[in-house]
Tab-separated table of C-alpha atoms in Angstrom:
chain	number	residue	atom	x	y	z
A	1	UNK	CA	6.608	15.077	13.331
A	2	UNK	CA	5.179	13.123	10.424
A	3	UNK	CA	6.644	14.069	7.052
A	4	UNK	CA	5.906	12.951	3.530
A	5	UNK	CA	7.718	13.209	0.206
A	6	UNK	CA	6.867	16.052	-2.187
A	7	UNK	CA	4.843	13.797	-4.446
A	8	UNK	CA	6.793	12.470	-7.390
A	9	UNK	CA	6.661	8.878	-8.587
A	10	UNK	CA	9.295	6.930	-10.495
A	11	UNK	CA	8.154	5.946	-13.994
A	12	UNK	CA	9.284	2.534	-15.265
A	13	UNK	CA	9.724	0.827	-18.606
A	14	UNK	CA	8.454	-2.697	-19.356
A	15	UNK	CA	11.636	-4.157	-17.805
A	16	UNK	CA	10.871	-2.199	-14.594
A	17	UNK	CA	13.809	0.147	-15.086
A	18	UNK	CA	13.451	3.856	-14.185
A	19	UNK	CA	12.794	6.101	-17.187
A	20	UNK	CA	11.682	9.320	-15.526
A	21	UNK	CA	9.500	10.888	-12.874
A	22	UNK	CA	5.996	12.324	-12.768
A	23	UNK	CA	3.908	14.300	-10.300
A	24	UNK	CA	1.967	11.858	-8.120
A	25	UNK	CA	-1.066	14.176	-8.150
A	26	UNK	CA	-1.353	13.901	-11.948
A	27	UNK	CA	-0.104	10.380	-12.715
A	28	UNK	CA	-3.191	8.400	-11.588
A	29	UNK	CA	-5.653	8.755	-14.460
A	30	UNK	CA	-7.462	6.505	-16.903
A	31	UNK	CA	-4.101	5.910	-18.583
A	32	UNK	CA	-1.700	5.671	-15.644
A	33	UNK	CA	1.851	4.860	-16.751
A	34	UNK	CA	3.750	2.008	-15.141
A	35	UNK	CA	5.436	3.294	-11.979
A	36	UNK	CA	7.185	2.107	-8.828
A	37	UNK	CA	5.222	1.550	-5.632
A	38	UNK	CA	5.317	-0.678	-2.539
A	39	UNK	CA	2.928	-2.444	-0.185
A	40	UNK	CA	3.504	-3.493	3.408
A	41	UNK	CA	1.639	-5.978	5.578
A	42	UNK	CA	2.235	-5.198	9.258
A	43	UNK	CA	1.739	-7.736	12.036
A	44	UNK	CA	1.646	-7.338	15.802
A	45	UNK	CA	3.316	-9.509	18.425
A	46	UNK	CA	0.178	-11.714	18.548
A	47	UNK	CA	0.410	-12.577	14.849
A	48	UNK	CA	-2.539	-10.424	13.800
A	49	UNK	CA	-2.255	-8.367	10.624
A	50	UNK	CA	-3.179	-4.695	10.395
A	51	UNK	CA	-5.773	-3.889	7.730
A	52	UNK	CA	-6.814	-0.347	6.968
A	53	UNK	CA	-9.843	1.194	5.337
A	54	UNK	CA	-8.875	3.877	2.842
A	55	UNK	CA	-10.191	7.369	3.567
A	56	UNK	CA	-13.194	8.448	1.525
A	57	UNK	CA	-11.126	11.328	0.150
A	58	UNK	CA	-8.583	8.983	-1.498
A	59	UNK	CA	-8.410	9.353	-5.284
A	60	UNK	CA	-8.373	5.597	-5.946
A	61	UNK	CA	-10.429	2.953	-4.179
A	62	UNK	CA	-11.861	5.286	-1.517
A	63	UNK	CA	-13.440	3.514	1.428
A	64	UNK	CA	-12.184	0.015	0.614
A	65	UNK	CA	-10.269	-2.189	3.023
A	66	UNK	CA	-6.653	-2.877	2.134
A	67	UNK	CA	-3.312	-4.019	3.495
A	68	UNK	CA	-1.588	-2.014	6.216
A	69	UNK	CA	0.021	0.618	4.002
A	70	UNK	CA	1.109	1.269	0.446
A	71	UNK	CA	2.814	4.142	-1.269
A	72	UNK	CA	5.476	5.325	-3.677
A	73	UNK	CA	9.192	5.844	-3.112
A	74	UNK	CA	10.524	9.271	-4.013
A	75	UNK	CA	13.037	9.395	-6.874
A	76	UNK	CA	16.325	7.972	-5.583
A	77	UNK	CA	14.807	6.769	-2.295
A	78	UNK	CA	15.518	3.220	-1.132
A	79	UNK	CA	12.357	1.107	-0.872
A	80	UNK	CA	12.932	0.186	2.781
A	81	UNK	CA	13.271	3.851	3.690
A	82	UNK	CA	10.122	4.693	1.725
A	83	UNK	CA	8.132	2.007	3.563
A	84	UNK	CA	9.257	3.269	6.967
A	85	UNK	CA	8.589	6.888	5.960
A	86	UNK	CA	5.096	6.131	4.705
A	87	UNK	CA	4.202	3.983	7.719
A	88	UNK	CA	5.280	6.810	10.030
A	89	UNK	CA	3.362	9.397	8.032
A	90	UNK	CA	0.153	7.467	7.412
A	91	UNK	CA	-0.067	5.250	10.505
A	92	UNK	CA	2.131	6.972	13.088
A	93	UNK	CA	4.012	3.706	13.588
A	94	UNK	CA	7.587	2.594	13.674
A	95	UNK	CA	8.495	-0.794	12.270
A	96	UNK	CA	10.657	-3.641	13.416
A	97	UNK	CA	11.829	-6.580	11.288
A	98	UNK	CA	10.999	-5.175	7.846
A	99	UNK	CA	11.341	-7.946	5.234
A	100	UNK	CA	10.922	-8.022	1.454
A	101	UNK	CA	8.353	-10.784	0.847
A	102	UNK	CA	7.313	-10.424	-2.813
A	103	UNK	CA	10.086	-8.633	-4.727
A	104	UNK	CA	8.471	-8.971	-8.178
A	105	UNK	CA	4.797	-8.198	-7.540
A	106	UNK	CA	3.178	-6.257	-10.380
A	107	UNK	CA	-0.464	-5.451	-11.042
A	108	UNK	CA	-2.800	-3.284	-13.058
A	109	UNK	CA	-6.356	-2.533	-11.921
A	110	UNK	CA	-9.124	-0.078	-12.765
A	111	UNK	CA	-11.375	1.366	-10.049
A	112	UNK	CA	-15.075	2.185	-10.403
A	113	UNK	CA	-14.311	5.751	-11.497
A	114	UNK	CA	-12.026	4.559	-14.303
A	115	UNK	CA	-8.750	5.494	-12.625
A	116	UNK	CA	-5.994	2.975	-13.291
A	117	UNK	CA	-3.354	1.679	-10.912
A	118	UNK	CA	-0.404	0.358	-12.928
A	119	UNK	CA	2.387	-0.538	-10.562
A	120	UNK	CA	5.503	-2.578	-10.072
A	121	UNK	CA	4.984	-2.988	-6.348
A	122	UNK	CA	7.404	-4.969	-4.171
A	123	UNK	CA	5.605	-6.255	-1.070
A	124	UNK	CA	7.058	-6.128	2.439
A	125	UNK	CA	6.105	-7.604	5.778
A	126	UNK	CA	6.970	-6.021	9.113
A	127	UNK	CA	6.308	-6.056	12.823
A	128	UNK	CA	4.639	-3.049	14.425
A	129	UNK	CA	6.487	-1.176	17.132
A	130	UNK	CA	3.692	0.655	18.926
A	131	UNK	CA	0.040	1.425	18.381
A	132	UNK	CA	-1.307	2.950	15.152
A	133	UNK	CA	-2.245	6.637	15.203
A	134	UNK	CA	-3.505	7.011	11.625
A	135	UNK	CA	-4.029	10.232	9.715
A	136	UNK	CA	-7.775	10.650	9.046
A	137	UNK	CA	-7.096	11.933	5.516
A	138	UNK	CA	-5.423	8.588	4.737
A	139	UNK	CA	-7.144	5.976	6.922
A	140	UNK	CA	-10.849	5.915	7.749
A	141	UNK	CA	-10.472	3.025	10.202
A	142	UNK	CA	-8.237	0.072	10.976
A	143	UNK	CA	-8.434	-3.391	12.512
A	144	UNK	CA	-6.019	-6.021	13.735
A	145	UNK	CA	-7.247	-9.356	12.348
A	146	UNK	CA	-6.147	-12.967	12.411
A	147	UNK	CA	-4.753	-13.983	8.997
A	148	UNK	CA	-7.269	-16.847	8.481
A	149	UNK	CA	-10.163	-14.437	9.148
A	150	UNK	CA	-8.751	-11.978	6.600
A	151	UNK	CA	-8.419	-14.714	3.981
A	152	UNK	CA	-12.023	-15.775	4.623
A	153	UNK	CA	-13.296	-12.197	4.303
A	154	UNK	CA	-11.359	-11.559	1.086
A	155	UNK	CA	-12.587	-14.827	-0.433
A	156	UNK	CA	-16.206	-14.033	0.514
A	157	UNK	CA	-16.232	-10.386	-0.636
A	158	UNK	CA	-13.211	-9.519	-2.799
A	159	UNK	CA	-14.997	-6.382	-4.061
A	160	UNK	CA	-14.777	-4.882	-0.552
A	161	UNK	CA	-10.968	-4.987	-0.637
A	162	UNK	CA	-8.309	-3.331	-2.763
A	163	UNK	CA	-7.358	-5.387	-5.815
A	164	UNK	CA	-3.707	-5.409	-4.755
A	165	UNK	CA	-4.613	-6.982	-1.394
A	166	UNK	CA	-6.773	-9.591	-3.140
A	167	UNK	CA	-3.825	-10.477	-5.407
A	168	UNK	CA	-1.086	-10.302	-2.735
A	169	UNK	CA	-2.758	-12.330	0.004
A	170	UNK	CA	-2.531	-15.781	-1.638
A	171	UNK	CA	1.087	-15.114	-2.609
A	172	UNK	CA	2.047	-14.333	0.981
A	173	UNK	CA	0.908	-17.811	2.069
């Protein structure tokens, strides 16, 4: 059974140290405080990367293509556990070989509706163990793509992708 955390995020100070918690449902506004998140780029055994299109019901960046999965650890939850939990919940996948790739990634972006993402967001890479079975309230569609094709698409139409993917991709090499 797929489970998900109750919906609190860890608030951070400017040194990325925890200073409190907030309800995930209320934290993403036009003045979103800095909080802890994560992103994960999942590959298959052929070297293709999984990209997902965010459900149209998502509060931020609905309908845009993005990396495999992103989310927020619950207060006190280890990042690696949070990644595996979210991947299981959102994509119905288990992961092998989970690696921290960008430990210090941080970004701030504003979507078309004015909602701000303001995250300290370590980035992971992983290998998929199985076939995705995504939740339709999270993922509208998904594709396995060759990394050079993804880089070409992002360079040609960055507005069609999440800002965090656009920023992370060149850093992942």
